[in-house]
Short mmCIF file of C-alpha atoms in Angstrom, two decimals:
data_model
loop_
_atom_site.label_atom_id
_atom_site.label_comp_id
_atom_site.label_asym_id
_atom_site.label_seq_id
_atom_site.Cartn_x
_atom_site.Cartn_y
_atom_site.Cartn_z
CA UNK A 269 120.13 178.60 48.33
CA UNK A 270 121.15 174.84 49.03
CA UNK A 271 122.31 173.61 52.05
CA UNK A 272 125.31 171.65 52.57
CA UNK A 273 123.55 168.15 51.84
CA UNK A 274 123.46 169.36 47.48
CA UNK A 275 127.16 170.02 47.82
CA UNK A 276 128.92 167.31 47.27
CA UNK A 277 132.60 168.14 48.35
CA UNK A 278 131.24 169.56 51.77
CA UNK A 279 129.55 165.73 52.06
CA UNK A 280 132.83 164.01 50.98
CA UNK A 281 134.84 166.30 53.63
CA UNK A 282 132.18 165.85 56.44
CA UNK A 283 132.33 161.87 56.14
CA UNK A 284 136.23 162.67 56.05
CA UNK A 285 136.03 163.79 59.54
CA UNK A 286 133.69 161.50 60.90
CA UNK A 287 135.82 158.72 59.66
CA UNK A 288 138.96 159.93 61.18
CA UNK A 289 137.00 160.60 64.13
CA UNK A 290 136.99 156.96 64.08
CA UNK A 291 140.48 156.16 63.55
CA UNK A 292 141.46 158.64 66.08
CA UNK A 293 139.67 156.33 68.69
CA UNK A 294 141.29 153.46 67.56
CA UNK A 295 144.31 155.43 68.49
CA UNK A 296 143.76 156.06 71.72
CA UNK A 297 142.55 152.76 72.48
CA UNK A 298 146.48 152.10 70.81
CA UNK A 299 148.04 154.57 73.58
CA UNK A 300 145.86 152.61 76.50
CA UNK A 301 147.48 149.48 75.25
CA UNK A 302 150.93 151.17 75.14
CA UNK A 303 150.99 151.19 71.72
CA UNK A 304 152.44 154.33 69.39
CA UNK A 305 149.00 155.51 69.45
CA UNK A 306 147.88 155.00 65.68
CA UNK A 307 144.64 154.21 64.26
CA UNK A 308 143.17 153.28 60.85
CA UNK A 309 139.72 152.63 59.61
CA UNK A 310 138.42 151.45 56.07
CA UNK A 311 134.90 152.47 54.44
CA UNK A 312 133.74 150.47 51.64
CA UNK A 313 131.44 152.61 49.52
CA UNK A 314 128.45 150.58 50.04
CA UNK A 315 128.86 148.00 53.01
CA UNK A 316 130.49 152.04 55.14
CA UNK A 317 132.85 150.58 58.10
CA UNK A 318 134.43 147.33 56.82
CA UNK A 319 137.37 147.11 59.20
CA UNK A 320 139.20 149.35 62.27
CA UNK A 321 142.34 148.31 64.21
CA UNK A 322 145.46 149.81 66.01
CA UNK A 323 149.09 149.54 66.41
CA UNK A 324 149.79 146.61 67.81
CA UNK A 325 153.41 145.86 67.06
CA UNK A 326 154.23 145.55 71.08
CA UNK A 327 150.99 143.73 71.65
CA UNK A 328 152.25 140.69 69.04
CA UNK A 329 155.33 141.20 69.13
CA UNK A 330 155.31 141.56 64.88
CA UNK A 331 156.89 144.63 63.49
CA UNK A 332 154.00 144.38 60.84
CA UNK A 333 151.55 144.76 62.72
CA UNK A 334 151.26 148.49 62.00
CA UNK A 335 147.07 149.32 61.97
CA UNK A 336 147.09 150.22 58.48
CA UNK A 337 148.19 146.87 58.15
CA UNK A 338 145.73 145.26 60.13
CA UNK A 339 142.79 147.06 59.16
CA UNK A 340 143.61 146.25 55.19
CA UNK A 341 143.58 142.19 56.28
CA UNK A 342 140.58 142.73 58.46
CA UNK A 343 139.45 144.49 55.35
CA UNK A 344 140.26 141.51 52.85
CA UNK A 345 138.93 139.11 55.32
CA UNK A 346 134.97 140.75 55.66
CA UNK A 347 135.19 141.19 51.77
CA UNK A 348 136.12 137.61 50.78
CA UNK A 349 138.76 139.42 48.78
CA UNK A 350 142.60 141.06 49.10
CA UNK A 351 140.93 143.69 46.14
CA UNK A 352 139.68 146.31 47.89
CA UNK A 353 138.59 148.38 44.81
CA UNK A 354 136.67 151.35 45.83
CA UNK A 355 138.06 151.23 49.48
CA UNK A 356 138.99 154.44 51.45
CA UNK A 357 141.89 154.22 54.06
CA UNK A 358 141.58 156.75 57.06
CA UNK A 359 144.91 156.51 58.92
CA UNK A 360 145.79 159.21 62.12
CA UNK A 361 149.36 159.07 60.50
CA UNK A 362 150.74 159.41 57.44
CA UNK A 363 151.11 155.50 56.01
CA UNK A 364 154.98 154.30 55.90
CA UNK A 365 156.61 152.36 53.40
CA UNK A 366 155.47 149.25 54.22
CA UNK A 367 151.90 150.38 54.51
CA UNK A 368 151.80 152.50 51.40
CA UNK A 369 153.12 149.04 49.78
CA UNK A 370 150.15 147.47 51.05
CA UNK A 371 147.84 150.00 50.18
CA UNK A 372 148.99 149.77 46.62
CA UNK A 373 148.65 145.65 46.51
CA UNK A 374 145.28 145.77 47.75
CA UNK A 375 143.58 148.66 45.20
CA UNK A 376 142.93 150.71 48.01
CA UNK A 377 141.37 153.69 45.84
CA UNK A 378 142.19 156.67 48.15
CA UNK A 379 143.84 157.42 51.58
CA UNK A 380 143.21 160.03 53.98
CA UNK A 381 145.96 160.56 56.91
CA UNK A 382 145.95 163.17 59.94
CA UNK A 383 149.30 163.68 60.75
CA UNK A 384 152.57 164.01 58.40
CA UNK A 385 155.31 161.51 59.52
CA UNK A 386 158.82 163.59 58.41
CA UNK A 387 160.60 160.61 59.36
CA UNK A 388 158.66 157.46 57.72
CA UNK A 389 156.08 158.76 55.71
CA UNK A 390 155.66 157.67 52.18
CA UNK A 391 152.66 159.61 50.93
CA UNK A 392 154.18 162.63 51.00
CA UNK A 393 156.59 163.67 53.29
CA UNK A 394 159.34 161.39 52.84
CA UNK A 395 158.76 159.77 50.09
CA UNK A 396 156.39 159.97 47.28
CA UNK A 397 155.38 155.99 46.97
CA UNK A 398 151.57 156.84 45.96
CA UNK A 399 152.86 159.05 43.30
CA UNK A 400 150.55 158.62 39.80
CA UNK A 401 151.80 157.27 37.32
CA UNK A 402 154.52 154.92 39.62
CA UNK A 403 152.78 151.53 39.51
CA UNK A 404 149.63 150.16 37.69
CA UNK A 405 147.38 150.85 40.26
CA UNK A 406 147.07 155.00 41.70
CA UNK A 407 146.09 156.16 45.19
CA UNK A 408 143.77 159.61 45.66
CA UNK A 409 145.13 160.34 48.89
CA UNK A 410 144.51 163.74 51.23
CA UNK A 411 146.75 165.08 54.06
CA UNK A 412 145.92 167.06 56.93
CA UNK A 413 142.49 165.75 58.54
CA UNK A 414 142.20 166.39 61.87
CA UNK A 415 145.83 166.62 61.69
CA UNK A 416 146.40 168.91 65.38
CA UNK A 417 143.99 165.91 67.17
CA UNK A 418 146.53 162.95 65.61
CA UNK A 419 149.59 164.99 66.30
CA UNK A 420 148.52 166.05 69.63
CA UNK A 421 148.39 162.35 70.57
CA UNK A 422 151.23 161.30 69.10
CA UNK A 423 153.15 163.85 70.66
CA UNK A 424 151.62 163.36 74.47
CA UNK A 425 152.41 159.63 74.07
CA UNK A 426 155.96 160.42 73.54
CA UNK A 427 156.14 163.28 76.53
CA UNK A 428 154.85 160.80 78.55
CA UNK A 429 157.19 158.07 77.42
CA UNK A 430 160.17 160.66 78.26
CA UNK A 431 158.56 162.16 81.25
CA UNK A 432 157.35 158.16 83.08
CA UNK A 433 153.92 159.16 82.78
CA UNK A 434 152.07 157.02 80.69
CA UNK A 435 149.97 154.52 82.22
CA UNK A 436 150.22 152.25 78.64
CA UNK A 437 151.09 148.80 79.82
CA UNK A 438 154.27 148.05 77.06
CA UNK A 439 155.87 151.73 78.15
CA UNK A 440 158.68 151.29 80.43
CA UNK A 441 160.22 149.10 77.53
CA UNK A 442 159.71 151.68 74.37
CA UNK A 443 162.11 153.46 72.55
CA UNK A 444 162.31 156.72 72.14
CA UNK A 445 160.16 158.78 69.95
CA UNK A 446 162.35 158.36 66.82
CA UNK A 447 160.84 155.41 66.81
CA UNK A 448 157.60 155.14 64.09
CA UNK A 449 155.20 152.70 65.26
#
């Protein structure tokens, strides 16, 4: 019998996880900062870990500044390059329009989200932006990793917002949880 390290899916889905893992910390560190507590982190398949960030849209004031966002120009900047053929994209939510834009101008060659966004999301839940076939450039992407974890912290950030008891330092001035990031 093999074990797991001759099976090649179970290798893909265990560095899944542990990048996620990854993202999800980035996340946190988001909700600390009083951030919508989102995370992203991008492996390149040789250099591993080539960029990480957060939400940061309250932080710099720069409704861009969404961590998928970040981490692909963090990403661009440590590769000399905006291509980032090859490139996997771990995000705790599902990537909005603006992101999934990005995603698609910079080659990313697959995604991998936690949590479905109903409202925003453009992978799959809203709309369908990484759809094959769309542009001249298509996104492997996968749903659903770690997705209780990402929407567990999503959700507590937003109780807390309601309830007065987060401790992030942007939180007595943040909307309401329809808000995205």
């Amino acid at each position: 019998m093999g074990d797991a390290q001759g099976v090649s899916w179970l290798r893909d889905e265990d560095a899944d996880l542990r990048a996620m893992l990854q993202a999800l910390e980035e996340a946190r560190a988001a909700s600390d900062d009083g951030e919508v507590p989102v995370g992203a982190v991008i492996i390149h398949p040789e250099r591993g870990l080539i960029a990480k960030a957060r939400n940061a849209k309250e932080t710099l004031q720069d409704p861009t500044a969404h961590a998928e966002i970040l981490a692909i120009c963090q990403a661009a900047e440590a590769l000399g390059s905006w291509r980032l053929e090859g490139c996997s994209l771990y995000s705790t939510l599902e990537p909005c329009p603006m992101c999934a834009g990005a995603i698609l101008q910079s080659r990313i060659e697959r995604v991998v989200f936690g949590a479905s966004d109903s409202r925003w999301g453009a992978v799959d839940s809203k709309l369908r932006v990484l759809e094959p076939g769309l542009f001249n450039h298509d996104v492997d992407w996968r749903g659903g990793v770690l997705e209780t974890e990402a929407s567990d912290l999503i959700r507590s950030f937003f109780r807390g917002i309601r309830d007065g008891t987060h401790k992030g330092s942007q939180s007595s001035s943040r909307p309401g949880p329809e808000s995205r990031k």
